Amino acid sequence: MKNHMKIPALTGALSLMASGAMAQSLDETVNTIFANSTGWFVSLIFSPFPGTSFPWIVAWLVVAATVFTIYFGVIQFRAFPHSIALVRGDYSDPDDAGEVSHFQALATALSGTVGLGNIAGVAVAVGIGGPGATFWMILAGLMGMASKFTECTLGVKYRNEYADGTVSGGPMYYMVKGFEERGLPMGRVLAVMFSIFCILGALGGGNMFQANQAHAQITNVVGDYPGWITGIIFAGIVFAVIVGGLKSIASVTEKVVPFMGVLYVLTAVIILLMNFDKIGWAFGQIFEGAFTGLGVAGGMVGALIQGFKRAAFSNEAGVGSAAIAHSAVRTKEPITEGFVSLLEPFIDTVVICTMTALVIIITGQLMVDPNTGLYMVGEGGAIQTVDGNSGVALTSAAFSASFGWFKYILAIAVILFAFSTMISWSYYGLKAWTFLFGEGKGKEVAFKVIFCLFVVIGAAANLGPVIDFSDAAIFAMAVVNIIALYFLMPIVKRELHSYLSRLKTGEIKKFN
């Protein structure tokens, strides 16, 4: 009798093992197909200069940010106080065209950038480039403020304003209308190219990377299970929201995500205060690593590359995505949104990313060789960590070293950040999609279905292929966008001089 009872139990166990193996093999299959199909694109974007390991795309972003910083006379520092006044609403005229206030536009754009780039992206940078990557990340954030200023000014200037009060704007529109105004060719070609890359960026960094790291943090709390399960659940919720249903979920997330952001920063501040005596040492590691590499793979150049790559992925300065969100602001002065938008890289990269990096360094997650005092580098070129963590798991371990319960809070934060970023990027991608294929319910639903399919792919694929494709897609947007910015920056300078002269004479008045 007992043997007969064992047979169903054994059969059930074997079927459970088989289903687990099938689920695992599905993840591996998805990852292999994805890596093989996107490898050429990643190689093209990140190919180095001949004879070096320095990717041309990183130099492209660095040069652009430097050019805009010089051309506009270090505008990120000159305009900082006025930017704060604009966000407070001191100069806001309630009768201006647009849909949202300066503060709301900033908050909307930040919801698409503050999140996993700060939590997981910083860990990737520090894990590969060492503490020195943080210095280059901060520098990239400060210089990127000028890039953001340029693109968001143009986004408002060349937006479409409709009779019902809604607006549409972004690089696609200033490429077409701005180039026509200056009598330049190729504006529409650039707009089409940007839209294609924007769709890829929405599917990559704004979607797959979010799903991937959300799954990583969930498994860090509940244990390992196949990624496609997380992907299907996320895809179902995202689809319901972006199609127009479950408005209550969107409204709750809209309120909770800023709260989670504040909680994350406050926790980081508390950990830094608890380890106040180590802050000076940590900054010493950052500065020394920035110029020596402290033994990490690639040395100083490796730290610089990782810092700039992760900063661009986090704050998206020069990419053009934020110009789509900022275009909806209520104003008749395009330059004012340029001022407001330059605060975004500062908050996102200079403040939040730096805090994350400091917590990882101070809590001793990076392994040091006691004989040499240098960081221990593994076979793949990444620094060895205490438990072999990388990405979001490394940040979670760093915060949990001081507060064991924080991994549960971070799991919720990651899910909410991932969700809000997906919603924001689905909007960016949809705007690019409708620019290419025209308006219409059927066309919009087609994009939304594709977007949700990539949620599942992102959760099931490994971090390596996902993060490579995400970087490549977003940086491809920057290639096209920055070309347009170079041609259109004289228009921004004209707007800047006009506004500052009228501000000085008192023609532009405070309303509050």
Short mmCIF file of C-alpha atoms in Angstrom, two decimals, residues 191-496:
data_model
loop_
_atom_site.label_atom_id
_atom_site.label_comp_id
_atom_site.label_asym_id
_atom_site.label_seq_id
_atom_site.Cartn_x
_atom_site.Cartn_y
_atom_site.Cartn_z
CA ALA A 191 13.48 62.99 -36.80
CA VAL A 192 12.68 59.57 -38.26
CA MET A 193 16.02 58.15 -37.08
CA PHE A 194 15.50 59.57 -33.60
CA SER A 195 11.99 58.11 -33.42
CA ILE A 196 13.28 54.64 -34.34
CA PHE A 197 16.00 54.81 -31.68
CA CYS A 198 13.51 56.24 -29.16
CA ILE A 199 11.30 53.19 -29.65
CA LEU A 200 14.35 50.94 -29.13
CA GLY A 201 15.31 52.99 -26.04
CA ALA A 202 11.77 52.64 -24.68
CA LEU A 203 11.91 48.87 -25.17
CA GLY A 204 15.44 48.64 -23.72
CA GLY A 205 16.40 51.03 -20.91
CA GLY A 206 12.84 52.15 -20.23
CA ASN A 207 11.45 48.65 -20.15
CA MET A 208 13.68 45.55 -20.19
CA PHE A 209 16.30 46.91 -17.79
CA GLN A 210 13.54 47.86 -15.34
CA ALA A 211 11.88 44.42 -15.49
CA ASN A 212 15.26 42.69 -15.23
CA GLN A 213 16.37 44.50 -12.08
CA ALA A 214 12.92 44.31 -10.47
CA HIS A 215 13.05 40.52 -10.87
CA ALA A 216 16.60 40.46 -9.45
CA GLN A 217 15.50 42.30 -6.31
CA ILE A 218 12.36 40.18 -5.85
CA THR A 219 14.41 36.95 -6.02
CA ASN A 220 16.85 38.51 -3.55
CA VAL A 221 13.97 38.58 -1.04
CA VAL A 222 11.80 35.53 -1.86
CA GLY A 223 14.36 33.20 -3.48
CA ASP A 224 15.14 32.19 -7.04
CA TYR A 225 12.44 31.47 -9.62
CA PRO A 226 12.13 31.89 -13.43
CA GLY A 227 12.18 35.48 -14.67
CA TRP A 228 9.37 35.02 -17.19
CA ILE A 229 6.89 34.73 -14.29
CA THR A 230 7.79 38.22 -13.06
CA GLY A 231 7.70 39.42 -16.67
CA ILE A 232 4.16 38.17 -17.29
CA ILE A 233 2.83 39.72 -14.07
CA PHE A 234 4.52 43.07 -14.80
CA ALA A 235 3.40 43.00 -18.42
CA GLY A 236 -0.22 42.44 -17.40
CA ILE A 237 -0.23 45.38 -14.96
CA VAL A 238 1.66 47.72 -17.31
CA PHE A 239 -0.67 46.86 -20.20
CA ALA A 240 -3.76 47.50 -18.08
CA VAL A 241 -2.45 50.93 -17.08
CA ILE A 242 -1.16 52.16 -20.45
CA VAL A 243 -4.29 50.98 -22.26
CA GLY A 244 -6.34 53.16 -19.92
CA GLY A 245 -7.56 50.85 -17.18
CA LEU A 246 -6.60 50.55 -13.52
CA LYS A 247 -6.28 54.32 -13.12
CA SER A 248 -6.30 53.83 -9.37
CA ILE A 249 -3.00 51.88 -9.59
CA ALA A 250 -1.42 54.69 -11.61
CA SER A 251 -2.67 57.35 -9.19
CA VAL A 252 -1.41 55.40 -6.17
CA THR A 253 1.98 54.82 -7.80
CA GLU A 254 2.19 58.50 -8.68
CA LYS A 255 1.91 59.32 -4.97
CA VAL A 256 3.97 56.44 -3.57
CA VAL A 257 7.01 56.68 -5.88
CA PRO A 258 8.09 60.17 -4.66
CA PHE A 259 7.64 58.89 -1.11
CA MET A 260 9.87 55.90 -1.85
CA GLY A 261 12.45 58.23 -3.40
CA VAL A 262 12.53 60.36 -0.26
CA LEU A 263 12.72 57.25 1.94
CA TYR A 264 15.65 55.94 -0.13
CA VAL A 265 17.59 59.21 0.17
CA LEU A 266 16.83 59.55 3.90
CA THR A 267 18.05 56.00 4.54
CA ALA A 268 21.25 56.76 2.64
CA VAL A 269 21.74 59.95 4.68
CA ILE A 270 21.24 58.04 7.97
CA ILE A 271 23.78 55.36 6.94
CA LEU A 272 26.28 58.08 5.97
CA LEU A 273 25.75 59.86 9.30
CA MET A 274 26.22 56.54 11.16
CA ASN A 275 29.54 56.15 9.33
CA PHE A 276 30.46 59.84 9.36
CA ASP A 277 34.10 59.07 10.19
CA LYS A 278 34.46 57.11 6.92
CA ILE A 279 33.03 59.75 4.56
CA GLY A 280 36.39 61.52 4.13
CA TRP A 281 38.08 58.19 3.40
CA ALA A 282 35.36 57.29 0.87
CA PHE A 283 35.81 60.57 -1.01
CA GLY A 284 39.55 59.91 -0.95
CA GLN A 285 38.89 56.55 -2.63
CA ILE A 286 36.70 58.29 -5.21
CA PHE A 287 39.28 60.94 -6.11
CA GLU A 288 42.25 58.56 -6.05
CA GLY A 289 40.35 56.00 -8.12
CA ALA A 290 39.30 58.65 -10.65
CA PHE A 291 42.89 59.37 -11.63
CA THR A 292 44.67 56.09 -10.87
CA GLY A 293 41.98 53.45 -11.20
CA LEU A 294 43.11 51.84 -7.91
CA GLY A 295 43.94 48.66 -9.76
CA VAL A 296 40.54 48.14 -11.41
CA ALA A 297 40.29 46.78 -14.94
CA GLY A 298 41.06 49.55 -17.42
CA GLY A 299 42.55 51.82 -14.73
CA MET A 300 41.63 55.50 -14.95
CA VAL A 301 40.11 55.11 -18.42
CA GLY A 302 37.98 52.20 -17.19
CA ALA A 303 36.68 54.28 -14.28
CA LEU A 304 35.97 57.24 -16.60
CA ILE A 305 34.11 55.11 -19.14
CA GLN A 306 31.92 53.45 -16.51
CA GLY A 307 31.20 56.78 -14.79
CA PHE A 308 30.08 58.54 -17.98
CA LYS A 309 28.14 55.53 -19.26
CA ARG A 310 26.13 55.10 -16.09
CA ALA A 311 25.56 58.86 -15.64
CA ALA A 312 24.14 59.11 -19.16
CA PHE A 313 21.95 56.07 -18.56
CA SER A 314 20.71 57.54 -15.28
CA ASN A 315 19.98 61.20 -16.16
CA GLU A 316 19.56 60.87 -19.95
CA ALA A 317 21.17 64.29 -20.62
CA GLY A 318 21.61 64.69 -24.36
CA VAL A 319 19.38 61.72 -25.11
CA GLY A 320 16.30 63.83 -25.83
CA SER A 321 13.73 61.78 -23.92
CA ALA A 322 13.16 64.38 -21.21
CA ALA A 323 12.37 67.02 -23.85
CA ILE A 324 9.18 65.06 -24.59
CA ALA A 325 7.99 65.36 -20.97
CA HIS A 326 9.16 68.97 -20.48
CA SER A 327 7.39 70.09 -23.66
CA ALA A 328 4.03 69.92 -21.88
CA VAL A 329 4.91 72.73 -19.42
CA ARG A 330 2.68 75.77 -18.99
CA THR A 331 4.79 78.68 -20.23
CA LYS A 332 5.19 81.15 -23.09
CA GLU A 333 8.95 81.41 -22.50
CA PRO A 334 10.72 78.27 -23.82
CA ILE A 335 13.97 79.16 -22.04
CA THR A 336 12.32 78.86 -18.63
CA GLU A 337 11.88 75.13 -19.06
CA GLY A 338 15.51 74.90 -20.08
CA PHE A 339 16.37 76.47 -16.73
CA VAL A 340 14.10 74.08 -14.83
CA SER A 341 15.33 70.98 -16.66
CA LEU A 342 18.98 71.57 -15.80
CA LEU A 343 18.10 70.75 -12.18
CA GLU A 344 17.27 67.20 -13.26
CA PRO A 345 20.82 65.83 -13.78
CA PHE A 346 21.89 67.60 -10.59
CA ILE A 347 19.21 65.90 -8.47
CA ASP A 348 19.47 62.57 -10.26
CA THR A 349 23.22 62.15 -10.67
CA VAL A 350 25.12 64.60 -8.47
CA VAL A 351 22.96 64.03 -5.37
CA ILE A 352 21.26 60.61 -5.47
CA CYS A 353 23.86 58.63 -7.44
CA THR A 354 26.66 59.97 -5.24
CA MET A 355 24.79 58.89 -2.10
CA THR A 356 24.34 55.36 -3.46
CA ALA A 357 28.02 55.10 -4.38
CA LEU A 358 29.13 56.35 -0.95
CA VAL A 359 26.96 53.76 0.84
CA ILE A 360 28.42 50.93 -1.31
CA ILE A 361 32.00 52.10 -0.64
CA ILE A 362 31.58 52.86 3.09
CA THR A 363 29.83 49.57 3.94
CA GLY A 364 32.80 47.62 2.55
CA GLN A 365 31.02 45.68 -0.20
CA LEU A 366 34.04 45.86 -2.54
CA MET A 367 36.72 43.30 -1.64
CA VAL A 368 40.26 44.58 -1.04
CA ASP A 369 43.45 42.51 -1.20
CA PRO A 370 45.01 42.85 2.30
CA ASN A 371 48.53 42.49 0.87
CA THR A 372 48.35 45.16 -1.84
CA GLY A 373 45.50 47.36 -0.61
CA LEU A 374 44.02 47.21 -4.13
CA TYR A 375 40.56 46.01 -5.09
CA MET A 376 40.35 42.34 -6.04
CA VAL A 377 39.31 42.00 -9.68
CA GLY A 378 37.61 38.83 -10.94
CA GLU A 379 37.97 37.08 -14.29
CA GLY A 380 35.32 39.21 -15.97
CA GLY A 381 37.08 42.43 -15.00
CA ALA A 382 34.57 43.37 -12.28
CA ILE A 383 35.60 43.98 -8.67
CA GLN A 384 34.86 41.03 -6.40
CA THR A 385 32.14 41.78 -3.84
CA VAL A 386 31.49 40.25 -0.42
CA ASP A 387 28.75 37.89 -1.61
CA GLY A 388 29.39 38.06 -5.34
CA ASN A 389 26.60 40.62 -5.78
CA SER A 390 26.22 42.96 -8.75
CA GLY A 391 23.65 45.48 -9.92
CA VAL A 392 20.68 46.06 -7.64
CA ALA A 393 21.72 43.14 -5.38
CA LEU A 394 24.97 44.98 -4.54
CA THR A 395 23.09 48.15 -3.54
CA SER A 396 20.65 46.06 -1.50
CA ALA A 397 23.52 44.35 0.33
CA ALA A 398 25.16 47.72 1.05
CA PHE A 399 22.02 49.20 2.59
CA SER A 400 21.12 45.97 4.41
CA ALA A 401 24.57 45.94 6.05
CA SER A 402 23.28 48.75 8.29
CA PHE A 403 19.56 47.94 8.25
CA GLY A 404 18.75 44.27 7.70
CA TRP A 405 15.13 45.07 6.90
CA PHE A 406 16.03 47.50 4.11
CA LYS A 407 16.13 44.81 1.43
CA TYR A 408 12.34 44.48 1.80
CA ILE A 409 11.88 48.25 1.50
CA LEU A 410 14.24 48.31 -1.48
CA ALA A 411 12.32 45.47 -3.14
CA ILE A 412 9.13 47.55 -2.96
CA ALA A 413 10.99 50.68 -4.10
CA VAL A 414 12.55 48.85 -7.06
CA ILE A 415 9.17 47.50 -8.16
CA LEU A 416 7.58 50.96 -7.92
CA PHE A 417 10.52 52.73 -9.60
CA ALA A 418 10.53 50.12 -12.36
CA PHE A 419 6.79 50.47 -12.83
CA SER A 420 6.81 54.29 -12.98
CA THR A 421 9.78 54.31 -15.38
CA MET A 422 8.04 51.82 -17.66
CA ILE A 423 4.93 54.01 -17.75
CA SER A 424 6.99 57.15 -18.54
CA TRP A 425 8.99 55.41 -21.28
CA SER A 426 5.91 53.81 -22.78
CA TYR A 427 4.70 57.39 -23.32
CA TYR A 428 8.03 58.43 -24.90
CA GLY A 429 8.02 55.37 -27.14
CA LEU A 430 4.38 55.88 -28.07
CA LYS A 431 5.03 59.51 -29.12
CA ALA A 432 7.87 58.31 -31.36
CA TRP A 433 5.68 55.48 -32.71
CA THR A 434 2.80 57.83 -33.61
CA PHE A 435 5.25 60.31 -35.17
CA LEU A 436 6.38 57.53 -37.50
CA PHE A 437 3.08 55.76 -38.17
CA GLY A 438 0.45 58.39 -37.41
CA GLU A 439 -2.29 58.66 -34.79
CA GLY A 440 -4.96 56.00 -34.33
CA LYS A 441 -6.23 53.57 -31.71
CA GLY A 442 -5.10 50.46 -33.59
CA LYS A 443 -1.57 51.77 -34.08
CA GLU A 444 -1.31 52.77 -30.43
CA VAL A 445 -2.51 49.37 -29.18
CA ALA A 446 0.01 47.63 -31.47
CA PHE A 447 2.88 49.51 -29.83
CA LYS A 448 1.55 48.84 -26.33
CA VAL A 449 1.37 45.09 -27.01
CA ILE A 450 4.95 45.08 -28.33
CA PHE A 451 6.08 47.12 -25.30
CA CYS A 452 4.55 44.59 -22.88
CA LEU A 453 6.08 41.64 -24.75
CA PHE A 454 9.51 43.17 -24.10
CA VAL A 455 8.68 43.36 -20.38
CA VAL A 456 8.64 39.56 -20.34
CA ILE A 457 11.85 39.32 -22.40
CA GLY A 458 13.64 41.76 -20.07
CA ALA A 459 12.71 39.88 -16.91
CA ALA A 460 13.79 36.53 -18.42
CA ALA A 461 17.13 37.64 -19.94
CA ASN A 462 20.43 37.92 -18.06
CA LEU A 463 21.67 41.34 -16.87
CA GLY A 464 24.61 41.44 -19.31
CA PRO A 465 22.73 41.38 -22.63
CA VAL A 466 19.90 43.55 -21.22
CA ILE A 467 22.14 46.31 -19.93
CA ASP A 468 24.27 46.30 -23.11
CA PHE A 469 21.23 46.65 -25.35
CA SER A 470 19.68 49.30 -23.05
CA ASP A 471 22.83 51.42 -23.18
CA ALA A 472 23.18 51.03 -26.95
CA ALA A 473 19.58 52.02 -27.71
CA ILE A 474 19.61 55.09 -25.48
CA PHE A 475 23.02 56.25 -26.72
CA ALA A 476 21.84 55.84 -30.31
CA MET A 477 19.12 58.39 -29.50
CA ALA A 478 21.86 60.72 -28.24
CA VAL A 479 23.82 60.43 -31.49
CA VAL A 480 20.96 61.83 -33.56
CA ASN A 481 19.73 64.29 -30.93
CA ILE A 482 23.13 65.92 -30.36
CA ILE A 483 23.63 66.42 -34.11
CA ALA A 484 20.39 68.42 -34.11
CA LEU A 485 21.37 70.35 -30.97
CA TYR A 486 24.61 71.52 -32.57
CA PHE A 487 22.68 73.02 -35.50
CA LEU A 488 19.96 74.54 -33.32
CA MET A 489 21.96 75.87 -30.35
CA PRO A 490 22.21 79.41 -31.86
CA ILE A 491 18.41 79.59 -31.53
CA VAL A 492 18.69 78.67 -27.85
CA LYS A 493 21.35 81.36 -27.33
CA ARG A 494 19.07 83.95 -28.93
CA GLU A 495 16.21 82.90 -26.62
CA LEU A 496 18.57 83.05 -23.62
#
